Amino acid sequence: MDGIYQITPFLHVPDMSEALSFFHDILMFEVKYRHGDYAYLELEGCGLRLLEEPTRKLTPDGKARVAICIDVADVDALHAKLGPALATLPPDRVEPLKDMPYRQREFQVRMPDGD
């Protein structure tokens, strides 16, 4: 197929203002478009779509419904850049940078609603 250049995750969030603050202020996404309960964000050309869904709940066991991996050229540099903002989040929202057995180096950040 010609012309495919991106897969864009679509996240359903319970509170758009809280989600935008998280993605923009903490993770440094740029809000490219917002209309009502919808927003489109980008981080260095990679898109993310948000839809406000106030009645949305986590799974009954409290675990996240979705995980999004963002591949970057230098995860250590990104982690260092985000470090001060990540430090403002509750400790249970950020997992530290670590080497995984599947040869990836990564860290995890949970959204304000725990997803």
Backbone as a printed PyTorch tensor [residue, N CA C, xyz], in Angstrom:
tensor([[[  0.8290,  -1.1850,   0.0000],
         [  0.0000,   0.0000,   0.0000],
         [  0.8680,   1.2400,   0.0000]],

        [[  0.4970,   2.1770,  -0.7770],
         [  1.2310,   3.4410,  -0.8350],
         [  0.5900,   4.4740,   0.0790]],

        [[  1.4120,   5.3090,   0.6620],
         [  0.9080,   6.4540,   1.3920],
         [  0.5900,   6.2500,   2.8590]],

        [[  0.6970,   5.0590,   3.3800],
         [  0.4370,   4.8710,   4.8090],
         [  1.6770,   5.3150,   5.5700]],

        [[  1.4970,   6.2330,   6.5050],
         [  2.6570,   6.7380,   7.2260],
         [  2.4750,   6.7650,   8.7350]],

        [[  1.2950,   6.4000,   9.2310],
         [  1.1050,   6.4910,  10.6750],
         [ -0.1280,   5.7010,  11.1010]],

        [[ -0.0720,   5.1240,  12.2640],
         [ -1.2360,   4.5750,  12.9460],
         [ -1.4750,   5.4890,  14.1370]],

        [[ -2.6870,   5.9920,  14.2660],
         [ -2.9820,   6.9760,  15.3040],
         [ -3.8770,   6.3650,  16.3740]],

        [[ -3.3710,   6.1830,  17.5900],
         [ -4.2130,   5.6790,  18.6780],
         [ -5.3430,   6.6510,  18.9960]],

        [[ -6.4670,   6.1070,  19.4090],
         [ -7.6420,   6.9000,  19.7820],
         [ -7.9650,   6.5200,  21.2180]],

        [[ -7.7860,   7.4500,  22.1500],
         [ -8.0190,   7.1860,  23.5610],
         [ -9.3310,   7.8100,  24.0170]],

        [[-10.1050,   7.0410,  24.7490],
         [-11.3270,   7.5480,  25.3650],
         [-10.9690,   7.9430,  26.7880]],

        [[-11.1950,   9.2020,  27.1270],
         [-10.7860,   9.7330,  28.4220],
         [-12.0110,  10.2470,  29.1700]],

        [[-12.0330,  10.1330,  30.5010],
         [-13.1920,  10.5970,  31.2560],
         [-13.2580,  12.1160,  31.4100]],

        [[-12.1150,  12.8060,  31.3060],
         [-12.0800,  14.2530,  31.5100],
         [-11.0950,  14.8660,  30.5230]],

        [[-11.6160,  15.5750,  29.5180],
         [-10.7640,  16.1200,  28.4610],
         [ -9.7670,  17.1360,  28.9980]],

        [[-10.1890,  18.0270,  29.8690],
         [ -9.2670,  19.0400,  30.3960],
         [ -8.1010,  18.3950,  31.1310]],

        [[ -8.3990,  17.4010,  31.9440],
         [ -7.3510,  16.7040,  32.6850],
         [ -6.4220,  15.9610,  31.7290]],

        [[ -6.9820,  15.3110,  30.7100],
         [ -6.1690,  14.5730,  29.7400],
         [ -5.2820,  15.5220,  28.9310]],

        [[ -5.8450,  16.6410,  28.4890],
         [ -5.0460,  17.6020,  27.7310],
         [ -3.9220,  18.1780,  28.5730]],

        [[ -4.1990,  18.4700,  29.8090],
         [ -3.1610,  18.9680,  30.7010],
         [ -2.0380,  17.9370,  30.8370]],

        [[ -2.4130,  16.6770,  31.0140],
         [ -1.4350,  15.5920,  31.1470],
         [ -0.5870,  15.4590,  29.8760]],

        [[ -1.2450,  15.3200,  28.7370],
         [ -0.4930,  15.0900,  27.5010],
         [  0.2940,  16.3190,  27.0540]],

        [[ -0.2420,  17.5060,  27.2680],
         [  0.4460,  18.7290,  26.8510],
         [  1.5000,  19.1610,  27.8770]],

        [[  1.0920,  19.3130,  29.1220],
         [  1.9840,  19.8710,  30.1370],
         [  3.0450,  18.8910,  30.6280]],

        [[  2.6890,  17.6230,  30.7340],
         [  3.6280,  16.6270,  31.2670],
         [  4.4100,  15.9470,  30.1450]],

        [[  3.6910,  15.4290,  29.1310],
         [  4.3530,  14.6470,  28.0780],
         [  4.7300,  15.4650,  26.8430]],

        [[  4.4080,  16.7480,  26.8390],
         [  4.8460,  17.6950,  25.8130],
         [  4.2300,  17.4850,  24.4290]],

        [[  3.0310,  16.9070,  24.3570],
         [  2.3150,  16.8280,  23.0870],
         [  1.8000,  18.2200,  22.7420]],

        [[  1.6900,  18.5050,  21.4550],
         [  1.1160,  19.7620,  20.9830],
         [ -0.3500,  19.5170,  20.6250]],

        [[ -1.2350,  20.3590,  21.1330],
         [ -2.6480,  20.2510,  20.7920],
         [ -2.8210,  20.9140,  19.4300]],

        [[ -3.0830,  20.1040,  18.4050],
         [ -3.2170,  20.6060,  17.0410],
         [ -4.6450,  21.0390,  16.7260]],

        [[ -5.6180,  20.3530,  17.3600],
         [ -7.0190,  20.6670,  17.0740],
         [ -7.8680,  20.1960,  18.2430]],

        [[ -8.8440,  21.0110,  18.5930],
         [ -9.8050,  20.6100,  19.6170],
         [-11.1760,  21.1590,  19.2440]],

        [[-12.1630,  20.3050,  19.3460],
         [-13.5450,  20.7120,  19.0970],
         [-14.4430,  19.8870,  20.0160]],

        [[-15.1040,  20.5600,  20.9470],
         [-16.0140,  19.8660,  21.8500],
         [-15.3220,  18.7690,  22.6270]],

        [[-15.7840,  17.5200,  22.4330],
         [-15.2500,  16.3860,  23.1890],
         [-14.1330,  15.6470,  22.4500]],

        [[-13.5730,  16.2670,  21.4030],
         [-12.5340,  15.6400,  20.5810],
         [-11.2860,  16.5200,  20.5470]],

        [[-10.1180,  15.8650,  20.5480],
         [ -8.8600,  16.5990,  20.3790],
         [ -7.8650,  15.7400,  19.6150]],

        [[ -7.0440,  16.4090,  18.8180],
         [ -5.9600,  15.7420,  18.0980],
         [ -4.6580,  16.3740,  18.5640]],

        [[ -3.7120,  15.5340,  18.9950],
         [ -2.4350,  15.9950,  19.5100],
         [ -1.3120,  15.3670,  18.7060]],

        [[ -0.1470,  16.0140,  18.7340],
         [  1.0360,  15.4550,  18.0800],
         [  2.2620,  15.6430,  18.9610]],

        [[  3.1640,  14.6950,  18.8270],
         [  4.4830,  14.7770,  19.4540],
         [  5.4890,  14.4220,  18.3720]],

        [[  6.2030,  15.4170,  17.8950],
         [  7.2050,  15.2460,  16.8420],
         [  6.6550,  14.4830,  15.6440]],

        [[  5.4390,  14.8320,  15.2250],
         [  4.8410,  14.2370,  14.0350],
         [  3.9980,  13.0040,  14.2680]],

        [[  3.9940,  12.4670,  15.4750],
         [  3.1780,  11.2900,  15.7850],
         [  1.8720,  11.7510,  16.4220]],

        [[  0.7620,  11.2730,  15.8810],
         [ -0.5390,  11.7290,  16.3150],
         [ -1.1670,  10.8970,  17.4110]],

        [[ -2.0830,  11.5230,  18.1250],
         [ -2.8690,  10.8860,  19.1780],
         [ -4.2290,  11.5750,  19.2010]],

        [[ -5.2920,  10.7890,  19.2270],
         [ -6.6360,  11.3470,  19.2540],
         [ -7.2660,  11.0610,  20.6130]],

        [[ -7.9860,  12.0400,  21.1410],
         [ -8.6800,  11.8940,  22.4180],
         [-10.1650,  12.1500,  22.2090]],

        [[-10.9780,  11.3610,  22.8760],
         [-12.4160,  11.5770,  22.8790],
         [-12.8790,  11.5300,  24.3250]],

        [[-13.5430,  12.6030,  24.7570],
         [-14.0280,  12.6380,  26.1380],
         [-15.2380,  11.7290,  26.2680]],

        [[-15.1630,  10.8550,  27.2490],
         [-16.2290,   9.8890,  27.5350],
         [-16.3800,   9.8320,  29.0590]],

        [[-17.1660,  10.7530,  29.6360],
         [-17.2220,  10.8930,  31.1010],
         [-17.6220,   9.6330,  31.8660]],

        [[-18.3510,   8.7300,  31.2620],
         [-18.7840,   7.5250,  31.9830],
         [-17.7970,   6.3700,  31.8390]],

        [[-16.6960,   6.5970,  31.1540],
         [-15.7020,   5.5500,  30.9250],
         [-15.0990,   5.0680,  32.2390]],

        [[-14.9460,   3.7890,  32.3730],
         [-14.3680,   3.1870,  33.5820],
         [-13.1920,   2.2870,  33.2000]],

        [[-12.2930,   2.0820,  34.1450],
         [-11.2470,   1.0780,  33.9620],
         [-11.9000,  -0.2940,  34.0140]],

        [[-11.1540,  -1.3200,  33.6740],
         [-11.6810,  -2.6680,  33.7740],
         [-11.9930,  -2.9630,  35.2410]],

        [[-12.8630,  -3.9510,  35.5350],
         [-13.2370,  -4.2310,  36.9270],
         [-12.0500,  -4.4850,  37.8660]],

        [[-10.9430,  -5.0170,  37.3230],
         [ -9.7790,  -5.2720,  38.1810],
         [ -8.9030,  -4.0290,  38.3490]],

        [[ -9.3190,  -2.8930,  37.7560],
         [ -8.5880,  -1.6500,  37.9140],
         [ -7.4090,  -1.4920,  36.9810]],

        [[ -7.2060,  -2.4580,  36.0940],
         [ -6.0700,  -2.3800,  35.1740],
         [ -6.4230,  -1.5590,  33.9420]],

        [[ -5.4090,  -1.0540,  33.3080],
         [ -5.5950,  -0.2270,  32.1210],
         [ -6.2260,  -1.0220,  30.9890]],

        [[ -7.0640,  -0.3320,  30.1920],
         [ -7.6920,  -0.9710,  29.0440],
         [ -6.8020,  -0.9470,  27.8150]],

        [[ -5.8490,  -0.0410,  27.7980],
         [ -5.0240,   0.1210,  26.6010],
         [ -3.6150,   0.5310,  27.0080]],

        [[ -2.6540,   0.1410,  26.2010],
         [ -1.2760,   0.5880,  26.3730],
         [ -0.7860,   1.0610,  25.0130]],

        [[ -0.1090,   2.1790,  24.9870],
         [  0.4230,   2.7310,  23.7480],
         [  1.9290,   2.8380,  23.9010]],

        [[  2.6350,   2.2650,  22.9670],
         [  4.0890,   2.3690,  22.9620],
         [  4.4890,   3.4430,  21.9590]],

        [[  5.3300,   4.3460,  22.3870],
         [  5.8530,   5.3880,  21.5090],
         [  7.3370,   5.1110,  21.3390]],

        [[  7.7390,   4.7160,  20.1410],
         [  9.1370,   4.4120,  19.8740],
         [  9.8980,   5.6990,  19.5920]],

        [[ 11.0450,   5.8380,  20.2260],
         [ 11.8620,   7.0400,  20.0650],
         [ 13.3080,   6.6430,  19.7890]],

        [[ 14.0680,   7.5800,  19.2370],
         [ 15.4660,   7.3170,  18.9060],
         [ 16.3270,   7.1730,  20.1620]],

        [[ 16.0270,   7.9460,  21.2050],
         [ 16.8560,   7.9430,  22.4160],
         [ 15.9610,   8.0570,  23.6480]],

        [[ 15.5730,   6.9070,  24.1870],
         [ 14.6490,   6.9000,  25.3240],
         [ 15.2680,   7.5380,  26.5680]],

        [[ 16.5780,   7.4130,  26.7270],
         [ 17.2370,   8.0370,  27.8760],
         [ 17.1430,   9.5650,  27.7980]],

        [[ 17.3330,  10.1180,  26.6060],
         [ 17.2310,  11.5680,  26.4300],
         [ 15.8000,  12.0420,  26.6750]],

        [[ 14.8120,  11.2970,  26.1610],
         [ 13.4180,  11.6680,  26.3850],
         [ 13.0790,  11.6070,  27.8700]],

        [[ 13.5170,  10.5560,  28.5370],
         [ 13.2480,  10.4050,  29.9680],
         [ 13.8630,  11.5720,  30.7480]],

        [[ 15.0750,  11.9540,  30.3860],
         [ 15.7270,  13.0850,  31.0570],
         [ 14.9690,  14.3910,  30.7940]],

        [[ 14.5050,  14.5730,  29.5710],
         [ 13.7620,  15.7830,  29.2100],
         [ 12.4400,  15.8730,  29.9710]],

        [[ 11.7540,  14.7450,  30.1100],
         [ 10.4640,  14.7130,  30.7960],
         [ 10.6010,  14.6070,  32.3140]],

        [[ 11.7910,  14.3000,  32.7900],
         [ 12.0240,  14.0420,  34.2090],
         [ 11.3850,  15.0190,  35.1790]],

        [[ 11.6140,  16.3260,  35.0390],
         [ 11.0010,  17.2720,  35.9780],
         [  9.4690,  17.2070,  35.9660]],

        [[  8.8660,  17.0740,  34.8030],
         [  7.3980,  16.9960,  34.7280],
         [  6.8970,  15.6700,  35.3000]],

        [[  7.6070,  14.5780,  35.0120],
         [  7.2000,  13.2710,  35.5500],
         [  7.2650,  13.2640,  37.0730]],

        [[  8.2060,  14.0040,  37.6330],
         [  8.3570,  14.0540,  39.0910],
         [  7.1610,  14.7050,  39.7720]],

        [[  6.3440,  15.4250,  39.0330],
         [  5.1510,  16.0550,  39.6120],
         [  3.9700,  15.0980,  39.7040]],

        [[  4.0840,  13.9340,  39.0560],
         [  2.9910,  12.9540,  39.0640],
         [  3.0610,  12.0830,  40.3100]],

        [[  1.9290,  11.5250,  40.7310],
         [  1.9560,  10.5810,  41.8520],
         [  2.8560,   9.3880,  41.5060]],

        [[  3.5590,   8.8390,  42.4900],
         [  4.5060,   7.7500,  42.2360],
         [  3.8960,   6.5300,  41.5310]],

        [[  2.6130,   6.2600,  41.7570],
         [  2.0100,   5.0880,  41.1200],
         [  1.6590,   5.3350,  39.6540]],

        [[  1.9370,   6.5200,  39.1300],
         [  1.6440,   6.8430,  37.7300],
         [  2.8550,   6.7110,  36.8110]],

        [[  4.0520,   6.5580,  37.3910],
         [  5.2770,   6.4960,  36.5850],
         [  6.0950,   5.2760,  36.9860]],

        [[  6.4310,   4.4530,  35.9860],
         [  7.3510,   3.3380,  36.2260],
         [  8.7190,   3.7570,  35.7070]],

        [[  9.7710,   3.3940,  36.4220],
         [ 11.1030,   3.8840,  36.0660],
         [ 11.6240,   3.2980,  34.7420]],

        [[ 12.6150,   3.9640,  34.2090],
         [ 13.3150,   3.5130,  33.0160],
         [ 13.9850,   2.1780,  33.3250]],

        [[ 13.7920,   1.2000,  32.4320],
         [ 14.4030,  -0.1180,  32.6770],
         [ 14.6120,  -0.8670,  31.3670]],

        [[ 15.5290,  -1.8160,  31.4130],
         [ 15.7980,  -2.6910,  30.2760],
         [ 14.8840,  -3.9030,  30.3720]],

        [[ 14.1870,  -4.1940,  29.2800],
         [ 13.2330,  -5.2980,  29.2580],
         [ 13.8680,  -6.5320,  28.6130]],

        [[ 13.3540,  -7.7280,  28.9470],
         [ 13.9360,  -8.9460,  28.3910],
         [ 13.7630,  -9.0650,  26.8750]],

        [[ 12.8570,  -8.3000,  26.2870],
         [ 12.6440,  -8.3500,  24.8410],
         [ 13.4650,  -7.2770,  24.1160]],

        [[ 14.5650,  -6.8640,  24.7490],
         [ 15.5760,  -5.9760,  24.1720],
         [ 15.0750,  -4.5630,  23.9090]],

        [[ 14.1730,  -4.1030,  24.7290],
         [ 13.7010,  -2.7260,  24.6740],
         [ 14.0810,  -2.0440,  25.9840]],

        [[ 14.3470,  -0.7730,  25.9170],
         [ 14.5530,   0.0460,  27.1060],
         [ 13.3500,   0.9760,  27.1560]],

        [[ 12.6700,   1.0250,  28.2900],
         [ 11.4140,   1.7700,  28.3220],
         [ 11.0730,   2.2640,  29.7140]],

        [[ 10.0930,   3.1700,  29.7540],
         [  9.4490,   3.5810,  30.9990],
         [  7.9730,   3.7330,  30.6950]],

        [[  7.1590,   3.6790,  31.7370],
         [  5.7180,   3.7720,  31.5490],
         [  5.1560,   4.9350,  32.3550]],

        [[  4.1280,   5.5530,  31.7720],
         [  3.4150,   6.6410,  32.4250],
         [  1.9290,   6.3680,  32.2850]],

        [[  1.2000,   6.4250,  33.3930],
         [ -0.2530,   6.2210,  33.3590],
         [ -0.9580,   7.5690,  33.2870]],

        [[ -2.0830,   7.5760,  32.5870],
         [ -2.9040,   8.7890,  32.4860],
         [ -3.5170,   9.1020,  33.8420]],

        [[ -4.0480,  10.2970,  34.0260],
         [ -4.6420,  10.6620,  35.3240],
         [ -5.7320,   9.7200,  35.8210]],

        [[ -6.4560,   9.0790,  34.8990],
         [ -7.5150,   8.1540,  35.3160],
         [ -6.9830,   6.7560,  35.6090]],

        [[ -5.6800,   6.5430,  35.4890],
         [ -5.0750,   5.2460,  35.7830],
         [ -4.8330,   4.3860,  34.5680]],

        [[ -5.3800,   4.7440,  33.4280],
         [ -5.1710,   3.9750,  32.1910],
         [ -3.7960,   4.2540,  31.6500]]])
